Coordinates of C-alpha atoms in Angstrom, one line a residue:
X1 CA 0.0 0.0 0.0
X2 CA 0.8 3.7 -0.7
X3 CA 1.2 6.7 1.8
X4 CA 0.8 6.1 5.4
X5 CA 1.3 1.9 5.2
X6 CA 4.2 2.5 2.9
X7 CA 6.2 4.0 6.0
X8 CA 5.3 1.9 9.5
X9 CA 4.0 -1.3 7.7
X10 CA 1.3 -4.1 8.6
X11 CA 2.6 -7.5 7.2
X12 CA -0.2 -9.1 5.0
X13 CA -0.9 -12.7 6.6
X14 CA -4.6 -14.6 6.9
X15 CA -2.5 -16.8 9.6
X16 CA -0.3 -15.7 12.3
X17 CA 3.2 -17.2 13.3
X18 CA 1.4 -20.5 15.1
X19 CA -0.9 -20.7 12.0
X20 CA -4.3 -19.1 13.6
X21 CA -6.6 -17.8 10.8
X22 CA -7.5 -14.2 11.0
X23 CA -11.1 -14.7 11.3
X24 CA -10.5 -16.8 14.7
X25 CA -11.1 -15.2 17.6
X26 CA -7.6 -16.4 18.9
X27 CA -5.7 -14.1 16.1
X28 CA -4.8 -12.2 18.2
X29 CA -4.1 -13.9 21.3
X30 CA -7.2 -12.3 23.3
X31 CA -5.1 -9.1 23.6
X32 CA -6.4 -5.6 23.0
X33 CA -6.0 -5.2 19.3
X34 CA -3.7 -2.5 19.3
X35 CA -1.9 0.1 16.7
X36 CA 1.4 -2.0 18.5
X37 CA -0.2 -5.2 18.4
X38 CA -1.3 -5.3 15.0
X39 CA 2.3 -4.1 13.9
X40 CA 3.6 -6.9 16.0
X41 CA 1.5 -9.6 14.6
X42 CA 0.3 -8.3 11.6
X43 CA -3.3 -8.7 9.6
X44 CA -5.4 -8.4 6.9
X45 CA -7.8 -5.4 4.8
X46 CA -8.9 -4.1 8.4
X47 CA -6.0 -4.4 10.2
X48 CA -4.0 -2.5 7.3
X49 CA -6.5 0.1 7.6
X50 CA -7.3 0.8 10.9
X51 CA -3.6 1.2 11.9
X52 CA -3.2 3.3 8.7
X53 CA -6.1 5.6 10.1
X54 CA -4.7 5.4 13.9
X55 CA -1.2 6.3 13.0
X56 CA -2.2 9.1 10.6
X57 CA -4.3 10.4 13.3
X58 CA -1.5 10.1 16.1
X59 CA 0.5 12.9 13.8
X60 CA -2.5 14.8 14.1
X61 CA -4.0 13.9 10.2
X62 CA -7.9 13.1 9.6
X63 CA -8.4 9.9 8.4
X64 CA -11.3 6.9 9.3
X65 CA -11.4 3.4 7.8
X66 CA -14.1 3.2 4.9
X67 CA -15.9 0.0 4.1
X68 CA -15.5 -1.7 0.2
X69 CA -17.3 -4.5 -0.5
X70 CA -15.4 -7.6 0.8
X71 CA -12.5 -4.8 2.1
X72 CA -11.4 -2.4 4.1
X73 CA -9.7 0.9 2.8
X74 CA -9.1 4.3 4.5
X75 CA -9.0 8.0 3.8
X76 CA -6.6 10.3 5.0
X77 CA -5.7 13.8 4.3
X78 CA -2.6 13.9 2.7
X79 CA -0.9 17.0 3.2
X80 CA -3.5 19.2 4.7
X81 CA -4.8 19.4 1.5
X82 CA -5.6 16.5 -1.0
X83 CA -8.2 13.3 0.6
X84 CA -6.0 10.2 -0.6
X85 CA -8.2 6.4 -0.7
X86 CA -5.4 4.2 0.7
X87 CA -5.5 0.4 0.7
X88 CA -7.8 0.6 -2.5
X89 CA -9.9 -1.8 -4.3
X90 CA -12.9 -0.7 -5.1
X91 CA -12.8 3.7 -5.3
X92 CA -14.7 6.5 -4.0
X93 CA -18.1 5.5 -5.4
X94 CA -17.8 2.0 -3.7
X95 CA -16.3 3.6 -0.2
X96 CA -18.7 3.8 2.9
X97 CA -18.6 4.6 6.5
X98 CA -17.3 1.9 8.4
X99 CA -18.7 0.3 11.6
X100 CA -18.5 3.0 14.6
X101 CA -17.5 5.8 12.4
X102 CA -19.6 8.9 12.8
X103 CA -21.1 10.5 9.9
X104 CA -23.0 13.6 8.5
X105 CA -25.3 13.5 5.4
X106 CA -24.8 10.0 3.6
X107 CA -22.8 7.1 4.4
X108 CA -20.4 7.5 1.3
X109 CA -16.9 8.3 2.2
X110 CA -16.9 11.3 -0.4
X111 CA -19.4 13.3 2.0
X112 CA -16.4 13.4 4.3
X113 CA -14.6 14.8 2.4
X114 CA -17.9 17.6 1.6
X115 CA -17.7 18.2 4.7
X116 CA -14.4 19.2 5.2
X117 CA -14.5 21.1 2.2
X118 CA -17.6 23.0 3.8
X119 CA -16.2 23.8 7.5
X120 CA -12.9 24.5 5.8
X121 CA -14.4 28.4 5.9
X122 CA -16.2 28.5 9.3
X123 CA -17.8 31.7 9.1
X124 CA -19.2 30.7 5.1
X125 CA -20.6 27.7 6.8
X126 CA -22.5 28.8 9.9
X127 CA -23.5 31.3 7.9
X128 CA -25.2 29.1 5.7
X129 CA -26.3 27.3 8.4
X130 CA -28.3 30.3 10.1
X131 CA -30.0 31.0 6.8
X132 CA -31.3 27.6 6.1
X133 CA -32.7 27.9 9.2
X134 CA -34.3 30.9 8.7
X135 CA -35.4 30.0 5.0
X136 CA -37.2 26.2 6.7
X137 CA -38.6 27.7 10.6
X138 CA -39.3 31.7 10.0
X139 CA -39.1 33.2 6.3
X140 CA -42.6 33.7 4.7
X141 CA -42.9 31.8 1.6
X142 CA -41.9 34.3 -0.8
X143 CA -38.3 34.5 1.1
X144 CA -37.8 30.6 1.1
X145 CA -36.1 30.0 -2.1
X146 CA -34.1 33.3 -2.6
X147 CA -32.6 32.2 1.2
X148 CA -31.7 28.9 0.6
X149 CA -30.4 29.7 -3.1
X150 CA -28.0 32.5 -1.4
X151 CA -27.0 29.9 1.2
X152 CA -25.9 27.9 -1.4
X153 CA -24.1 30.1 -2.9
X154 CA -22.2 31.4 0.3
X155 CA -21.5 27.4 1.1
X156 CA -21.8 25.1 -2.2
X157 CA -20.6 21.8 -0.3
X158 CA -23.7 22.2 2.5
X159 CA -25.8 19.0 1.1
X160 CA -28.4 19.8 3.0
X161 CA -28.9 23.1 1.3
X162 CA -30.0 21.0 -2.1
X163 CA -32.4 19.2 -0.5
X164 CA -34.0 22.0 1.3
X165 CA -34.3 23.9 -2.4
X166 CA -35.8 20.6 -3.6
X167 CA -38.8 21.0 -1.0
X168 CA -39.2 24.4 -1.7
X169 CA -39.4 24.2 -5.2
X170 CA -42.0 21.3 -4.8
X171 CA -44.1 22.9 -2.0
X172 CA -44.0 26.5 -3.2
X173 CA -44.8 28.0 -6.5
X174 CA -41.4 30.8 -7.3
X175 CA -42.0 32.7 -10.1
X176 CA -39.6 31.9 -13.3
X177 CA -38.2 35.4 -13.6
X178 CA -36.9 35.5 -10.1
X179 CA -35.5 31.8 -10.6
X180 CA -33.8 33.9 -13.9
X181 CA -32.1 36.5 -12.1
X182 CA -31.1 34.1 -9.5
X183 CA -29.1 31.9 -11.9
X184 CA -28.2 33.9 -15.2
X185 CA -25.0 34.7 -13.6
X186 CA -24.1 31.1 -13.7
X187 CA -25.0 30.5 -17.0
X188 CA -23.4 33.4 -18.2
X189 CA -20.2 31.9 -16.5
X190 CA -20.6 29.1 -17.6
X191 CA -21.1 30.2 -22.0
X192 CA -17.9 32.4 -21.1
X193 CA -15.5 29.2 -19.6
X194 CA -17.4 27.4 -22.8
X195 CA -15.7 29.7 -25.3
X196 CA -11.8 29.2 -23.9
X197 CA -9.0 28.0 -25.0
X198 CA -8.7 24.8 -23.5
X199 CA -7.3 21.0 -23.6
X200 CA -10.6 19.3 -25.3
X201 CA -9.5 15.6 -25.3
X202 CA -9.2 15.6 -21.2
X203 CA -11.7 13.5 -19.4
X204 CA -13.0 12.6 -22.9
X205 CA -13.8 8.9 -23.9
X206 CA -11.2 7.4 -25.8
X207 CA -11.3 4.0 -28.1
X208 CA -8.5 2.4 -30.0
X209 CA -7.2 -1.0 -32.0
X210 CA -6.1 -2.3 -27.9
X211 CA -8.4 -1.3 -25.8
X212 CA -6.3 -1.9 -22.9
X213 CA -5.2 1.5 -20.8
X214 CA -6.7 3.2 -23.7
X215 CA -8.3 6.0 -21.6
X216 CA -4.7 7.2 -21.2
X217 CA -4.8 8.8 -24.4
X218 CA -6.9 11.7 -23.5
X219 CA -5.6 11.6 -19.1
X220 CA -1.8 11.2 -19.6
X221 CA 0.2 10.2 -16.2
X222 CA 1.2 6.8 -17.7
X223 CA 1.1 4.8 -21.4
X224 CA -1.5 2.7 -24.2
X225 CA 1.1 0.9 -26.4
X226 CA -0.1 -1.5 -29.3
X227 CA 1.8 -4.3 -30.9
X228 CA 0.1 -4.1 -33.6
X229 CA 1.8 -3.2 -37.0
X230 CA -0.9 -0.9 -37.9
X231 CA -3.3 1.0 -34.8
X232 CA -5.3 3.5 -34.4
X233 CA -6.8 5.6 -31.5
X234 CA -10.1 8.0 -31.6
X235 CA -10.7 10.6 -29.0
X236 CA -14.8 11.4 -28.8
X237 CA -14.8 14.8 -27.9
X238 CA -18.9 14.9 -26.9
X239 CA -19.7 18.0 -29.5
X240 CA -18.9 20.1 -32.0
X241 CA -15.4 21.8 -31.3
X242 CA -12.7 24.0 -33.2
X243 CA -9.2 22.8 -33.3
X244 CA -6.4 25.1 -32.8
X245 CA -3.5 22.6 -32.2
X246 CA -3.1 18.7 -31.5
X247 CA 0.1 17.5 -29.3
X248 CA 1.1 13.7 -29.4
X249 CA 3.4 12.4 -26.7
X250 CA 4.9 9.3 -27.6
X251 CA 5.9 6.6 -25.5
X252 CA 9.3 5.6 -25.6
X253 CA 10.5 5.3 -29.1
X254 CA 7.4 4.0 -30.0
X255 CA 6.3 6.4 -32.3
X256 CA 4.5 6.2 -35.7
X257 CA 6.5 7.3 -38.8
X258 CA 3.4 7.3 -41.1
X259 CA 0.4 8.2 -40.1
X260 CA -3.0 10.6 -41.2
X261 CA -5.4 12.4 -38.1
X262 CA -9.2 12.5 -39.4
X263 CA -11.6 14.6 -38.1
X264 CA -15.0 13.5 -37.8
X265 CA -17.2 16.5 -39.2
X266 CA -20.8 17.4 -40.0
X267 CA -20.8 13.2 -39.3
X268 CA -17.9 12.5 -41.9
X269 CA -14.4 11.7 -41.3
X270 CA -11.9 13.8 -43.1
X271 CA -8.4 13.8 -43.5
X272 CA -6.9 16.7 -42.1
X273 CA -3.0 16.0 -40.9
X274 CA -0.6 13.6 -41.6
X275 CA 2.6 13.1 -40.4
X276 CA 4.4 15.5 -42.7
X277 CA 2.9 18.3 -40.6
X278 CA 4.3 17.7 -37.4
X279 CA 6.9 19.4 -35.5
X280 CA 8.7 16.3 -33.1
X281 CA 11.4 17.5 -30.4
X282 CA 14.7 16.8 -30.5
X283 CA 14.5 13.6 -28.0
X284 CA 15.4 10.1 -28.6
X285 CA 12.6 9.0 -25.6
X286 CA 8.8 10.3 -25.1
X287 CA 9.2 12.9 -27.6
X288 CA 6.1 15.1 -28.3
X289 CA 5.1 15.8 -31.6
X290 CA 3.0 19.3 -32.1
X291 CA 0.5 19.5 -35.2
X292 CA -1.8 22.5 -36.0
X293 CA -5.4 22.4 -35.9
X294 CA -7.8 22.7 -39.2
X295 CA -10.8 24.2 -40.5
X296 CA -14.0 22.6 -39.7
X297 CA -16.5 21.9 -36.1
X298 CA -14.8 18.5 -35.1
X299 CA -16.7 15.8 -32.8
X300 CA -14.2 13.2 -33.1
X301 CA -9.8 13.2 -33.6
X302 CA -8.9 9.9 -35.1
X303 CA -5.5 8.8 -35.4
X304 CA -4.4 5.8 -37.8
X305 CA -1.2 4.8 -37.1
X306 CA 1.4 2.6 -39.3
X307 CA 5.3 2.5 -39.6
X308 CA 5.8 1.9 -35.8
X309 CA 9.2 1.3 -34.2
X310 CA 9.9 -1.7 -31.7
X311 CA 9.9 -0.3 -28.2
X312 CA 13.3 -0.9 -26.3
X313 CA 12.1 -2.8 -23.1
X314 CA 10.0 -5.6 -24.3
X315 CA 10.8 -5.5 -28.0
X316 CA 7.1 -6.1 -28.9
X317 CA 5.3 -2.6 -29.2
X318 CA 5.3 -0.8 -32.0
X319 CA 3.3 2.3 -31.4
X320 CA 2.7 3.8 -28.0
X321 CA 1.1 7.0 -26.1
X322 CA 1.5 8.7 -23.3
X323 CA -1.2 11.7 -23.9
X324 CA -2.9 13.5 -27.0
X325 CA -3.5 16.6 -26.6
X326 CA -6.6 19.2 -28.1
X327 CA -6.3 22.5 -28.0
X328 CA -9.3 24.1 -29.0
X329 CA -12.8 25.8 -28.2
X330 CA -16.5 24.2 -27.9
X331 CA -19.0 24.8 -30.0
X332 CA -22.7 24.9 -28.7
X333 CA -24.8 23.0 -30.9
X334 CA -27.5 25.3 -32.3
X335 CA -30.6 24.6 -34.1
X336 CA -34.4 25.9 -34.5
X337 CA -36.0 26.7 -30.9
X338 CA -40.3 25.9 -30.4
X339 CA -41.5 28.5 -28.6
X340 CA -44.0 27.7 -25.5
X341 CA -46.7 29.5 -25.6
X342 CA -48.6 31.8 -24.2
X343 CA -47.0 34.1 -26.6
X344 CA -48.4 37.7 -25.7
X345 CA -49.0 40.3 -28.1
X346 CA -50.3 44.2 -27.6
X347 CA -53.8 43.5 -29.0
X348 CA -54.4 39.8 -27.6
X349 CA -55.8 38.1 -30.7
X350 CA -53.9 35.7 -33.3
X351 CA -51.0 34.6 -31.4
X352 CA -50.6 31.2 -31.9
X353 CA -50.1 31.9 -35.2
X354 CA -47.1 33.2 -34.4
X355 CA -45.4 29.6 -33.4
X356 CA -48.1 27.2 -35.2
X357 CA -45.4 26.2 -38.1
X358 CA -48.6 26.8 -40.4
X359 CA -47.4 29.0 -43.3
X360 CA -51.9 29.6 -44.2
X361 CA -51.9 30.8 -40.6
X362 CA -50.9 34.8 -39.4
X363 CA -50.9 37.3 -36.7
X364 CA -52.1 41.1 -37.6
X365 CA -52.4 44.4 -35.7
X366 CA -53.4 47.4 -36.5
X367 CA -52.1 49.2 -33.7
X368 CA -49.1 51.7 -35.0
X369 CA -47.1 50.8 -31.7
X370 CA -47.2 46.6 -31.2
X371 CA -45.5 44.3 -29.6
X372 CA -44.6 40.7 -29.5
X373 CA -43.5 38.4 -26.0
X374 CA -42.5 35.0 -26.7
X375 CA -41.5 32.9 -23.4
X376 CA -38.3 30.9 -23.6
X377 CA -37.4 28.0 -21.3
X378 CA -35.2 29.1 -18.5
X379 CA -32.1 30.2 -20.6
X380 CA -32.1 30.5 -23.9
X381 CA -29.0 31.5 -26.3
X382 CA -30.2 32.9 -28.9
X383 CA -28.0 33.3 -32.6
X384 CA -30.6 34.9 -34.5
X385 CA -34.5 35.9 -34.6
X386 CA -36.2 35.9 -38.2
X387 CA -39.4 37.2 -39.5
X388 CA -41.9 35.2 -42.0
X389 CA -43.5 38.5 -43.1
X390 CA -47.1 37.6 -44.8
X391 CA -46.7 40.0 -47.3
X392 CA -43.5 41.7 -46.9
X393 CA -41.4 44.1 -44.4
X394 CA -43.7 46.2 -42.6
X395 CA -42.5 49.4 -40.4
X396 CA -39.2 49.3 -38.5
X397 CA -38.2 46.3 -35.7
X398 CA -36.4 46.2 -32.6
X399 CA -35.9 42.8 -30.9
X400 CA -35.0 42.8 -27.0
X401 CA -33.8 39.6 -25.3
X402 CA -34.7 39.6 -21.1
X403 CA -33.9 37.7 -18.8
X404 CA -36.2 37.9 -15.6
X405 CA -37.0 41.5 -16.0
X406 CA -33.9 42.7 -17.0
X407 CA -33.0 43.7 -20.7
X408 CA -29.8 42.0 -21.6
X409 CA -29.7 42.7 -25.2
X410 CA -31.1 45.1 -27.7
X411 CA -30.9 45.1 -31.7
X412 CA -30.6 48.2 -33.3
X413 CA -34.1 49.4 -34.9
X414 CA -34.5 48.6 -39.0
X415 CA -36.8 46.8 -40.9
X416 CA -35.8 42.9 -40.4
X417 CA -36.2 39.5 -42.1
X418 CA -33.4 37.8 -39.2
X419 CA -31.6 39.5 -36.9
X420 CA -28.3 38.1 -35.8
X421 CA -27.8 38.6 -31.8
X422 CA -26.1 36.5 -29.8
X423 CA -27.0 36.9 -26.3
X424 CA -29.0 35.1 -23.4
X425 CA -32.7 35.0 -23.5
X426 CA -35.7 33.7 -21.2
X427 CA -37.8 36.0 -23.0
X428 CA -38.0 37.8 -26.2
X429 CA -40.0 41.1 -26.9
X430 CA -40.1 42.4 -30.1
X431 CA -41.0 46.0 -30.5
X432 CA -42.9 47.0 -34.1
X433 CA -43.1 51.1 -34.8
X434 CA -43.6 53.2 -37.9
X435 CA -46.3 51.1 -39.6
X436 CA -50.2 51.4 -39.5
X437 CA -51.0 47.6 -40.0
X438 CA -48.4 44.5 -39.1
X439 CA -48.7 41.0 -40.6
X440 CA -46.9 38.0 -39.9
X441 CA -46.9 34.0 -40.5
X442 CA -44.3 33.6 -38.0
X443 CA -41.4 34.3 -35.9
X444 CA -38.1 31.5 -35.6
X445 CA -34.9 31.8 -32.9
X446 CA -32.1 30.1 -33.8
X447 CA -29.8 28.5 -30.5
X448 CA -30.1 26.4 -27.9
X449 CA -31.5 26.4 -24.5
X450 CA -31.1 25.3 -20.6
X451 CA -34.1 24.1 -18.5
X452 CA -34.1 25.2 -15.3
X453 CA -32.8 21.7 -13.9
X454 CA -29.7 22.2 -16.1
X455 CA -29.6 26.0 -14.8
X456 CA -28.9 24.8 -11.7
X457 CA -27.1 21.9 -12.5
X458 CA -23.8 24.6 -13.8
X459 CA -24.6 26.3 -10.6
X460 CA -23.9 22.8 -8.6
X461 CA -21.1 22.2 -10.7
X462 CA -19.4 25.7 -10.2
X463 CA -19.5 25.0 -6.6
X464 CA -16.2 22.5 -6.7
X465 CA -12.6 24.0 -7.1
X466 CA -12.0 20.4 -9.1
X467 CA -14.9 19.1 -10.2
X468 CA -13.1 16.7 -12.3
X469 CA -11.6 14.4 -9.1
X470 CA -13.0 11.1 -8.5
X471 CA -15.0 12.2 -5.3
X472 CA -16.0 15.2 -6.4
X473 CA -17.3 13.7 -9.5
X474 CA -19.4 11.4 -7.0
X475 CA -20.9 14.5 -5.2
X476 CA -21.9 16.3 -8.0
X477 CA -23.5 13.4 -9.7
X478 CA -25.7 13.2 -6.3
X479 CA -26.2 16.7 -6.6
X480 CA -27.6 16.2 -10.0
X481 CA -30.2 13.4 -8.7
X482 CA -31.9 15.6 -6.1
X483 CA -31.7 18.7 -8.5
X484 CA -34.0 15.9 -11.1
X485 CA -36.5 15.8 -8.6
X486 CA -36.9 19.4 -8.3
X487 CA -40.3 20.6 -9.8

């Protein structure tokens, strides 16, 4: 074992010197199983553990024993900073609280480490705290929600805090634009970290020729090596993305001499590289090879491999990897939007015509100053607005996109068939001036949207400095469940 066992040591052993089996009482001799004793005599899964977790915690470090299914691990926090799962078999997801261990929201040793994460700022967390109680025992019911949504906010890793917005949200009816301004911020944050510059391939499913260690590929920290004579690897990258540069780290000198990259776009694979365009340091061992990126929204990097060169330790593989990486940005994946109605218009009458997809079908006013409100879904973001005009451009336009009731975006006034805006949207109002009739088949948006589940999903997500670790990946996911069941 790694870490704490690595240093003071528990021998292995189902029997002891005179041959007793560990799961007779006489193991031990009838002694007090002690952090000594064990060391003395040695053990098994729980022995290994528990003196892991008592010597840890005899230097003054956290750590418990955690349950596995037919094991015992433990966590401990290695250097004040990072939870390590010692003695491992099974991972985070599988941990639990062991036998006499106190616990605080689930049994799953990730909440431990929630909690830690939550009291590691006191004042943020009794803060929380005091408003969840204010939000459940004395806030009127129009205070609920925006209490317990701040609380979460001040505190992300209180659990309880997820729950409590559950039950709101099911017992009390919040109004959408209030749920809007609550969470734009978060979405905008989140459409802005969309946009960077960033390694696409990490944490991204990868398949090749050997499956074996394939996932690798897009992690690094280790190799995927083929002894094949030909092999190939594909990197999914789970949407539409542009490339800007792709980075090969060979293993060894395992490297291909011939090979193509295709890109997998509008669902066809191209080829866009070979290995004439790449740039390979001067190194004999692990060299990385640099390539630049290509035209085109990619949603899968395949690399076909051939020409490989023997590696030098076991003289059987002929191509191997250490990482690929993707430089590049994420597309969002746009398309036609169907309004909800009620759609609202100034003079009340025809607006289902509006959204009806029925090119026989129209609204008309008569009114010189109208107006048009289409509801969204929680978030929308919006590319473009167009008109179907029944008989051609009438008066001047100006579309507004709001969110809760706050304008966030404003076109210029003209006379419009589409306006392109980008921009976030739970609304659209669309202003019509300088005309005395209007007449129109329809009105189309262009994008793609968030419910209000997802909306709050990116706040959950937001919450966690590394949402990307093992247990943190566990938390979230549980997040995610309760935040399903929210109405």
């Amino acid at each position: 074992s790694s870490g704490i066992n690595a240093e003071y040591g528990v021998e292995y052993k189902l029997y002891n010197d005179d041959g007793i089996s560990v799961h007779d009482s006489g193991y031990y001799y009838g002694k007090p199983v002690t952090l000594e004793w064990i060391h003395t005599i040695g053990g098994v899964c729980g022995a290994i553990s528990k003196f892991g977790s008592g010597m840890a915690q005899a230097f003054g470090i956290p750590a418990l024993p955690v349950g596995q299914p037919g094991h015992c691990a433990f966590i401990w926090l290695k250097n004040g900073t990072e939870w390590y799962l010692d003695n491992d078999i099974s991972g985070w997801p599988e941990s639990t609280t062991h036998t006499g261990i106190q616990y605080t929201w689930k049994m799953q040793a990730p909440f431990f480490v929630m909690m830690n994460e939550a009291q590691n700022n006191p004042e943020k967390y009794r803060l929380s705290e005091k408003m969840k109680i204010l939000a459940t025992s004395f806030a009127g019911l129009q205070y609920k929600f925006q209490l317990l949504e701040e609380a979460s906010s001040v505190c992300p890793q209180n659990y309880a805090l997820w729950h409590g917005l559950r039950k709101v949200l099911a017992e009390y009816p919040v109004d959408r634009k209030v749920i809007q301004t609550t969470l734009v911020n978060y979405v905008e944050e989140h459409e802005e970290a969309r946009k960077e510059t960033k390694n696409l391939a990490l944490h991204k499913m990868v398949t090749a020729s050997t499956p074996e260690n394939a996932i690798v590929i897009a992690q690094g920290g280790s190799e995927w090596a083929s002894d094949g004579t030909e092999a190939w690897v594909e990197i999914d990258l789970a949407g539409p993305c542009t490339i800007s540069e792709l980075s090969i780290h060979w293993w060894g000198t395992s490297y291909s001499s011939d090979y193509d990259v295709l890109a997998e776009i509008n669902s066809r694979y191209v080829k866009v590289l070979s290995r004439d365009d790449e740039v390979r340091e001067d190194s004999y061992y692990n060299p990385w090879g640099v390539l630049p990126g290509w035209d085109g929204k990619t949603t899968k990097v395949r690399l076909e491999m051939r020409q490989g060169n023997l590696d030098p330790w076991y003289g059987k593989y002929y191509f191997g990897i250490r990482q690929i990486v993707i430089m590049g940005k994420e597309n969002a994946i746009s398309s036609a939007i169907a309004f909800s109605l009620p759609i609202e218009t100034s003079n009340g009458e025809g607006e289902t015509a509006l959204a009806d997809g029925n090119a026989d079908t129209y609204w008309i006013s008569n009114d010189k100053k109208s107006w048009i409100n289409i509801q969204l879904d929680m978030f929308c973001i919006l590319d473009r607005i167009s008109f179907d005009w029944h008989g051609g451009i009438e008066g001047k336009q100006q579309v507004s996109y709001l969110v809760g009731n706050k304008v966030y975006s404003k076109s210029k006034k003209g006379r419009f068939t589409v306006v392109d805006m980008e921009g976030i949207a739970g609304q659209v109002r669309i202003t019509l001036r300088k005309s005395k009739k209007y007449t129109i088949n329809g009105i189309m948006a262009d994008g793609y949207c968030y419910t209000q589940n997802e909306a709050f999903k990116i706040k959950a997500r937001q919450g966690f400095d590394e949402p990307d670790l093992s247990f943190n990946v566990y938390l979230i996911n549980d997040i995610f469940s309760v935040i399903d069941n929210m109405e």
